[in-house]
Coordinates of C-alpha atoms and ligand atoms in Angstrom, one line a residue:
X29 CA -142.5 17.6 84.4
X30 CA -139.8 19.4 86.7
X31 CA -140.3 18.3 90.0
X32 CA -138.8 20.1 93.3
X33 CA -138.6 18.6 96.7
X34 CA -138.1 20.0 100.1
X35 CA -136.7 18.4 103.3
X36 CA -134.6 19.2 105.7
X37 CA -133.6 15.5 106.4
X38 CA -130.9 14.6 104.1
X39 CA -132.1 10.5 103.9
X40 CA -135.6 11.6 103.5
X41 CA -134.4 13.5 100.4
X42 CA -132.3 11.3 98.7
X43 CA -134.9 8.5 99.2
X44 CA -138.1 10.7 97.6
X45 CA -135.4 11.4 94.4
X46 CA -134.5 7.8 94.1
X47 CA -137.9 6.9 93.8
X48 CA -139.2 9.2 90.9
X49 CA -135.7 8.8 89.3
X50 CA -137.7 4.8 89.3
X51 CA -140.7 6.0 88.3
X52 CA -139.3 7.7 85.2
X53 CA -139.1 11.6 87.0
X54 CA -135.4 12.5 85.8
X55 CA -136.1 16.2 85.9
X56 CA -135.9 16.5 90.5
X57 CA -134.4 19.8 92.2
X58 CA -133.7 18.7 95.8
X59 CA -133.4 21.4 98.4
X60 CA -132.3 21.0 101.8
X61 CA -134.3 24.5 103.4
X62 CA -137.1 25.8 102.5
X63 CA -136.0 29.5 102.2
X64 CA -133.3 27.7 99.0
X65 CA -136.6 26.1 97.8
X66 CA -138.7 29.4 97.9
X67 CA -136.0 31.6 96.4
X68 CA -135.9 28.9 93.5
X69 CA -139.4 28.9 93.2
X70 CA -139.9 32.8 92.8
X71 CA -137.2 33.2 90.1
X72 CA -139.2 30.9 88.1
X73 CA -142.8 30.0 89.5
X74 CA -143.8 28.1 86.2
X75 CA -140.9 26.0 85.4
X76 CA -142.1 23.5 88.1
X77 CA -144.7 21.1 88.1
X78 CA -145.1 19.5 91.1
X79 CA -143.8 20.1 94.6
X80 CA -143.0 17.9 98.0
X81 CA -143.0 19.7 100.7
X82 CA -142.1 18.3 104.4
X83 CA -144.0 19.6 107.1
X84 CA -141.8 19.5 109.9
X85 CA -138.8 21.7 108.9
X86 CA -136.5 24.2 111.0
X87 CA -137.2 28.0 110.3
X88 CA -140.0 27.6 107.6
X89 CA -142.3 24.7 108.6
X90 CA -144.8 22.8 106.1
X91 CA -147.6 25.7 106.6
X92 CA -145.6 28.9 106.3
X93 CA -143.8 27.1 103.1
X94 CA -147.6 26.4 102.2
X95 CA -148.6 30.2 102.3
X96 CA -145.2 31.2 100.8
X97 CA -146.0 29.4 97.5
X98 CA -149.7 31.5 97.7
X99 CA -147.5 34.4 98.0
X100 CA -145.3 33.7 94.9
X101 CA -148.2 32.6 92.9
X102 CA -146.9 29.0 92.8
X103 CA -149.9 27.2 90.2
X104 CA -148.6 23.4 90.3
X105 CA -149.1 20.8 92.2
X106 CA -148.5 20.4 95.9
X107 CA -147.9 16.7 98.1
X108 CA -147.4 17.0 101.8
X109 CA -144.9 14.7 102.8
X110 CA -144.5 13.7 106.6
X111 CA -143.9 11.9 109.4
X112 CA -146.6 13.6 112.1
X113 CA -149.9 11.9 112.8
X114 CA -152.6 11.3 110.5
X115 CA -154.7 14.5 111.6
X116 CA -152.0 17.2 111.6
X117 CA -150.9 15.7 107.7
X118 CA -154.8 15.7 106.7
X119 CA -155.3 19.2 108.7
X120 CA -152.4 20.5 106.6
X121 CA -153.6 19.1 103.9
X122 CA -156.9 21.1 104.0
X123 CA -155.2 24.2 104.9
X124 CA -153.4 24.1 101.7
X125 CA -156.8 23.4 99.6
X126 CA -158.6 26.3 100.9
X127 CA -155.7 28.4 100.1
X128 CA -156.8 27.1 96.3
X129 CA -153.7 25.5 95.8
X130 CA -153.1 21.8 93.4
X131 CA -153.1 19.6 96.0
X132 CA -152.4 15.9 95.1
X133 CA -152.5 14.2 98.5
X134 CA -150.8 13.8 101.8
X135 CA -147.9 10.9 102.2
X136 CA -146.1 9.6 105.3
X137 CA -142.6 9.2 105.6
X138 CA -141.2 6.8 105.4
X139 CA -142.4 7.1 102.0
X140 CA -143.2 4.0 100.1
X141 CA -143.1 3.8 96.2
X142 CA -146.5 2.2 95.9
X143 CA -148.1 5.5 97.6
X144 CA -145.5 7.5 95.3
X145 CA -146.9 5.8 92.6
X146 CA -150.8 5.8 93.3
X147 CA -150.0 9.9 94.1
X148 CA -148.8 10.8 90.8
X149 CA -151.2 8.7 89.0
X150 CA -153.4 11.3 90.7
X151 CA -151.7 14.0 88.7
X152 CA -152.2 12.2 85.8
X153 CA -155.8 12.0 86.6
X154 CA -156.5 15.1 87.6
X155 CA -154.8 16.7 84.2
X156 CA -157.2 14.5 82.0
X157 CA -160.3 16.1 84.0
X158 CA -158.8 19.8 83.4
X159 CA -161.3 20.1 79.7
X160 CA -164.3 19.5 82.4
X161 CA -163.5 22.1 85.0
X162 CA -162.7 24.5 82.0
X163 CA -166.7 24.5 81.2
X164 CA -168.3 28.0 81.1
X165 CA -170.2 29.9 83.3
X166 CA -174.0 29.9 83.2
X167 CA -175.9 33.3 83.0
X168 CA -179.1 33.8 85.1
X169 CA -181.2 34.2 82.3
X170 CA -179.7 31.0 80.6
X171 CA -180.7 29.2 83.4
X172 CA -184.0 30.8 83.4
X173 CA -184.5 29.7 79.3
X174 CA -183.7 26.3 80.3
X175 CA -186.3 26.2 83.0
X176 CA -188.7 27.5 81.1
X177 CA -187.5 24.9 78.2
X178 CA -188.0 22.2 80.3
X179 CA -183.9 21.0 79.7
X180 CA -183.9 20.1 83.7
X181 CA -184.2 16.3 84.6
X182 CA -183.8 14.2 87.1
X183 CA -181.8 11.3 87.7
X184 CA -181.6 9.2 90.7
X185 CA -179.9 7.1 92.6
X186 CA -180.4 4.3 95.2
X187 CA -180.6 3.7 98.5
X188 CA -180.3 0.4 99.5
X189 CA -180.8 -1.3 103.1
X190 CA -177.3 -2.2 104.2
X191 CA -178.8 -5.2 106.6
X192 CA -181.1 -7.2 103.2
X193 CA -179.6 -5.1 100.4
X194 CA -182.8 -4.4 99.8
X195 CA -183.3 -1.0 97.5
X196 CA -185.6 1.3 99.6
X197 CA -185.6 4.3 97.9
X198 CA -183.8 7.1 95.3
X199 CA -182.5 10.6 95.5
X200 CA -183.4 12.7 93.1
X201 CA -180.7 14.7 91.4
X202 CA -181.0 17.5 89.1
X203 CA -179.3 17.9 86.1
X204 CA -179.3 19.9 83.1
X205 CA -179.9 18.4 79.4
X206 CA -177.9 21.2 77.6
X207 CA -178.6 21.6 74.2
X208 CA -174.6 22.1 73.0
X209 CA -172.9 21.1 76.8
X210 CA -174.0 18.2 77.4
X211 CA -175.3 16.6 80.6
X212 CA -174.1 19.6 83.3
X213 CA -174.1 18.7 86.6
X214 CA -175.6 21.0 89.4
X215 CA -172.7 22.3 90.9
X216 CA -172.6 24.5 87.8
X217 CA -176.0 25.9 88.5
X218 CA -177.7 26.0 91.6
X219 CA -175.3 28.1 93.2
X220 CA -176.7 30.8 90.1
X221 CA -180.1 29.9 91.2
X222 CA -179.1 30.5 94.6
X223 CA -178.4 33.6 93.6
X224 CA -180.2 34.7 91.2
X225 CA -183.8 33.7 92.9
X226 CA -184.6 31.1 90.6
X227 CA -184.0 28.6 93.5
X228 CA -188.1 28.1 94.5
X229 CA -188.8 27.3 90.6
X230 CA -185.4 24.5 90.3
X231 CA -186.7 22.9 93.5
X232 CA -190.8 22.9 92.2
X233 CA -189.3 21.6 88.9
X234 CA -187.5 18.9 90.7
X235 CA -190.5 18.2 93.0
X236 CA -192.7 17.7 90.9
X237 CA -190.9 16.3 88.3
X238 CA -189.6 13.6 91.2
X239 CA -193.3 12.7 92.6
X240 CA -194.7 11.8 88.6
X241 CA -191.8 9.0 88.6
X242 CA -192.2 8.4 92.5
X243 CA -196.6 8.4 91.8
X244 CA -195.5 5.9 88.3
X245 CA -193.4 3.8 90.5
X246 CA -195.5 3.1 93.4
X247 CA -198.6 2.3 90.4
X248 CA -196.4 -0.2 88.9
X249 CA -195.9 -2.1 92.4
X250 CA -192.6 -0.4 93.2
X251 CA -192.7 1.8 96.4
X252 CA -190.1 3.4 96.7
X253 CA -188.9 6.5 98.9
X254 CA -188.1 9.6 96.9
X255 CA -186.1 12.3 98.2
X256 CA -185.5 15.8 97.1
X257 CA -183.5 18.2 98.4
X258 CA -184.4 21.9 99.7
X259 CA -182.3 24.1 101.4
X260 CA -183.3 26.3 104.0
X261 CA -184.3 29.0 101.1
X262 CA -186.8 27.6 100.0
X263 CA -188.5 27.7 102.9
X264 CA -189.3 31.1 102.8
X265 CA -192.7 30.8 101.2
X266 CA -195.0 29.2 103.7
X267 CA -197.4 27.8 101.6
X268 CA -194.8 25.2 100.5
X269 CA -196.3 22.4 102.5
X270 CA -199.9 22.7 100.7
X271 CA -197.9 23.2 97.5
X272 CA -196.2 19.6 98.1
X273 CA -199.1 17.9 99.4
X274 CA -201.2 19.4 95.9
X275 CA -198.7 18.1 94.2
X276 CA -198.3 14.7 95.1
X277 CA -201.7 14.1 95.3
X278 CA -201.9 15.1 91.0
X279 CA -199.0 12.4 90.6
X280 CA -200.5 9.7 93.3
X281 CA -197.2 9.6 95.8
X282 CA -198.0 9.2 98.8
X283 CA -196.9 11.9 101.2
X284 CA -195.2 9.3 103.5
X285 CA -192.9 8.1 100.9
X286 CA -191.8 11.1 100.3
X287 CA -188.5 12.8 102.0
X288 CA -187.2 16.3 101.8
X289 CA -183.1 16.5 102.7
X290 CA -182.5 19.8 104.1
X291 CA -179.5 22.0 104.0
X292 CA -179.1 24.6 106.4
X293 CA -177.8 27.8 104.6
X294 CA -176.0 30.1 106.7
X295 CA -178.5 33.0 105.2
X296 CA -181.0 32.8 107.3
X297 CA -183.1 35.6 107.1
X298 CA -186.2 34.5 108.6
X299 CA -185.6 31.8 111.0
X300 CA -189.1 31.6 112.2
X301 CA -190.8 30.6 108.6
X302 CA -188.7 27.6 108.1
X303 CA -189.6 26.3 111.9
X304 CA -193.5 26.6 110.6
X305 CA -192.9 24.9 107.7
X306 CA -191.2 22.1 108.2
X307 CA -193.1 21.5 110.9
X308 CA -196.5 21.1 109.1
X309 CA -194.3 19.4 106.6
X310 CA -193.8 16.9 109.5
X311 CA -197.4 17.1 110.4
X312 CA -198.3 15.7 106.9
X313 CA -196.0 12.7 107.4
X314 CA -193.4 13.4 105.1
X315 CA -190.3 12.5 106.5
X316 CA -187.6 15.1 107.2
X317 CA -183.7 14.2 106.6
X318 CA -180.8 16.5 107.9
X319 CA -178.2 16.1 105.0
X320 CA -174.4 16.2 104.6
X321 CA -174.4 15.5 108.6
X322 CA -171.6 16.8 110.6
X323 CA -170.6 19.6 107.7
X324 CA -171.4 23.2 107.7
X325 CA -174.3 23.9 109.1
X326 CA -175.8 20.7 109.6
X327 CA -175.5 20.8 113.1
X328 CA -176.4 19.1 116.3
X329 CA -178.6 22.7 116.9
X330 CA -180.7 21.5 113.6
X331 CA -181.7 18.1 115.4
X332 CA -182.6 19.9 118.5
X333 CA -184.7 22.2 116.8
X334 CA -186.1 20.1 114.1
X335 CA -188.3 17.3 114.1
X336 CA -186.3 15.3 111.5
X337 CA -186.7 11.4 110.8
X338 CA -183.5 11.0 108.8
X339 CA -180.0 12.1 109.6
X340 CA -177.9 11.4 106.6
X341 CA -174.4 11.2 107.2
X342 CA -171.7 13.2 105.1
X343 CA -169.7 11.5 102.7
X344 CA -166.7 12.9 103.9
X345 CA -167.4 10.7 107.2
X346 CA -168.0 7.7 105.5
X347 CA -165.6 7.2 102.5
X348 CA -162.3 5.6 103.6
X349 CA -164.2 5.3 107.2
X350 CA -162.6 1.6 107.3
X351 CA -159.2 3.1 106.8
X352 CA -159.6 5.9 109.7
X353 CA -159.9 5.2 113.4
X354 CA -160.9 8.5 113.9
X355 CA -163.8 8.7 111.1
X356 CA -165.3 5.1 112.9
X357 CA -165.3 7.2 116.1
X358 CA -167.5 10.1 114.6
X359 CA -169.6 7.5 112.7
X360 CA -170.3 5.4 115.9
X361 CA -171.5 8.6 117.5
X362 CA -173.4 10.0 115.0
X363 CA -175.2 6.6 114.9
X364 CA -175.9 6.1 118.4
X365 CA -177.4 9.1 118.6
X366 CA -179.5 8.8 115.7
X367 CA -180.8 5.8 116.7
X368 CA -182.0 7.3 120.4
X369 CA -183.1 9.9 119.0
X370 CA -185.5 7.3 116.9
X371 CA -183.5 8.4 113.2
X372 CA -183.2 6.5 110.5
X373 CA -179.5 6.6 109.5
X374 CA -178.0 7.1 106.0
X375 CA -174.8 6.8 104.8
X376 CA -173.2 9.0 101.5
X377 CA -170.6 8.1 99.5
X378 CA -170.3 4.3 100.2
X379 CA -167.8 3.7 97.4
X380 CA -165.9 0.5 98.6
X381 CA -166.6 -2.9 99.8
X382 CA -164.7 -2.5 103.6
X383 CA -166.5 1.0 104.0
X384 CA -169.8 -1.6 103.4
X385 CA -169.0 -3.9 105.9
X386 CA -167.9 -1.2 108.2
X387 CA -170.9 0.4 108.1
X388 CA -173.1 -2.7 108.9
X389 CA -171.2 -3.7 111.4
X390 CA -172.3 -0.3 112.8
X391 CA -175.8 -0.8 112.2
X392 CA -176.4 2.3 110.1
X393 CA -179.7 1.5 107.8
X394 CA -179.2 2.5 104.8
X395 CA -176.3 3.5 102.0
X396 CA -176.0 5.1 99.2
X397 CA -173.1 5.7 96.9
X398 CA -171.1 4.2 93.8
X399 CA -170.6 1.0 95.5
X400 CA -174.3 0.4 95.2
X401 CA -175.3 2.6 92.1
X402 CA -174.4 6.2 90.4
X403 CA -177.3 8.5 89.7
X404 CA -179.1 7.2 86.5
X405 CA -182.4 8.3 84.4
X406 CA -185.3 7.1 85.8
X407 CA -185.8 5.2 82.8
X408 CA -182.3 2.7 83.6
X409 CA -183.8 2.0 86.9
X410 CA -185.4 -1.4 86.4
X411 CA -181.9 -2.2 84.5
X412 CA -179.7 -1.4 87.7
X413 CA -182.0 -3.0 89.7
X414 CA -182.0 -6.8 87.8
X415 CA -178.1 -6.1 88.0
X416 CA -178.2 -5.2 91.7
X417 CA -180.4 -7.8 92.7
X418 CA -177.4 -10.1 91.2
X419 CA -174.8 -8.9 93.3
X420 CA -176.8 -7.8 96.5
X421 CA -176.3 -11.2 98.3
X422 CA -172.3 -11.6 97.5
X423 CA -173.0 -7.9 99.9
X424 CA -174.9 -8.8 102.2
X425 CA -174.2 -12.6 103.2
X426 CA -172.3 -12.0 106.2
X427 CA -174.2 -11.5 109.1
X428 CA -173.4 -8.0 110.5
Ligands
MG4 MG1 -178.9 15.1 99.4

């Protein structure tokens, strides 16, 4: 791979080519400005690989040299390299993936070949994945077929009490059993469902296919929570609640073990309909959870306008929290507030043992996430569970 790197600081430079020439990168253009490093880009956008850009640069800083290379059409990989504060790096950073481009990652000067290292391995990584990404797009009426052909399922994943370990519940996941593709995941498909207004009959399937293992679970002496998630569209049709409640009474889950994570879409057409239902979703006793807190729409306007019980806390905020004064900061708040405001707190994306302890220590209630388990078939459940019940107490032994 041919690798360029820009920097306007000589040492900086010679120190980033040192240490790739040790890693086994022979093939390194080194520019000293950025315009040099643009002009030798354009002649030849696909000869490189991989780029390293410094942010703080005289005439062409990190960002314009970030919307240069959308300019030129640049397709390889990008690592910000610099020496400003955490934020501005990880702003930049996110700057350059909304502009689409390859980014591998953010490191700070002075750069050390260990983060060098763990960086490229990214590359490496992220090549393998490329056959996944290449997957084809769905048509409406595929989707459709496969609805109608029951090839939807469920898996689910726990949710575990971060104080006993104890597992309190599952979120149902959709996924879709396809016939030559394999197990798709719904980022592939809802957004066509969105679209397309098959989004009421993927969120019934779901439902209802969710509160048969839910109404099986609680028979066999296991009562669990199950959640499902509907977006704001769904709630268009406002005899949902009496659907839901029909529903689970046919598969014997009890309307208080049931929660419904809601995602605000910014679509709103009829803001009223939604405020009816999920109110006399709330007067049914099923409990209400704001999802992916703190993103998008999920917003401190949803909890003053919804009665929610649950205010699930975006991934984004909680992996690598233990690594990120700032992140503790927003998780603190969110917390606190959730708890005056009488919420039970959830966190996503709980993928390492410090994040863990982190999170007790804060007193959040419950977490969910690799650490604990990955979605699985409701079928593999009782397996996890003897495996979890294992290694719960190693987790939990600590007092918060
Ligand atoms: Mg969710």
């Amino acid at each position: 791979m041919k690798i360029l790197v820009v920097d306007d600081d000589g040492f900086a430079l010679q120190l980033l080519d040192r240490q790739l020439a040790n890693l086994g990168f022979s093939n390194v253009v080194s520019c000293n400005h950025a315009r040099e490093a643009l002009t030798r880009l354009e002649s030849d956008a696909a000869y490189f690989g991989l780029v390293f850009c410094d942010l703080q640069m005289p005439e062409i800083d990190g960002v314009e040299f970030v919307r240069q290379l959308v300019r030129i059409g640049y397709r390889g990989g990008l690592a910000l390299v610099s020496g400003e504060d955490e934020r501005v790096l990880r702003t930049a950073e996110r700057l350059a993936r909304a502009h689409h481009l390859d980014v591998l990652g953010a490191l700070h000067k002075p750069v050390t070949l260990s983060a060098l290292q763990g960086l490229l391995s990214l590359r490496h990584a992220s090549r393998c994945d490329a056959p996944e990404s290449a997957r084809h797009i769905y048509t409406p009426q595929q989707l459709r077929a496969a609805l109608d052909g029951n090839q939807l399922i469920n898996h689910y994943q726990p949710k575990v009490s971060l104080a006993s370990g104890e597992l309190v519940g599952v979120e149902s996941l959709v996924r879709w059993q396809h016939p030559d593709d394999g197990l798709v995941e719904p980022e592939h498909f809802v957004g066509i469902a969105e679209k397309h207004g098959l989004i009421d009959d993927l969120t019934r399937v779901v439902l209802v296919t969710a509160l048969r293992h839910g109404g099986a679970w609680h028979a066999g002496g296991l009562p669990l929570q199950v959640a499902v998630n509907i977006s704001m569209e769904n709630l268009g049709v406002l005899d949902f609640p009496d659907m839901v409640e029909r529903e689970a009474a046919a598969a014997g889950m009890p309307l208080t073990h049931l929660v419904l994570e809601v995602t605000e879409s910014c679509l709103m057409k009829d803001p009223l309909s939604p405020l009816d239902i999920l109110t006399r979703l709330r007067l049914k006793r099923i409990g209400l959870s704001i999802d992916d807190f703190g993103t998008g729409h999920s917003s401190l306007a949803q909890l003053r306008d919804i009665p929610f019980t649950e205010l699930k806390i975006d991934r984004s905020f909680v992996h690598g929290a233990s690594r990120n004064s700032y992140l503790q900061v927003i998780l603190e708040a969110s917390l606190a507030m959730a708890r005056q405001l009488g919420m039970k707190t959830v966190a996503e994306g709980m993928e390492e043992r410090a994040d863990w302890n982190l999170l007790r220590t804060c007193s959040c209630d419950v977490a969910q996430g690799y650490l604990v388990g990955k979605p699985m078939p409701a079928a593999d459940l009782p397996a996890w569970l003897r495996e979890w019940e294992g290694r719960r107490g190693e987790l939990t032994s600590r007092p918060a």
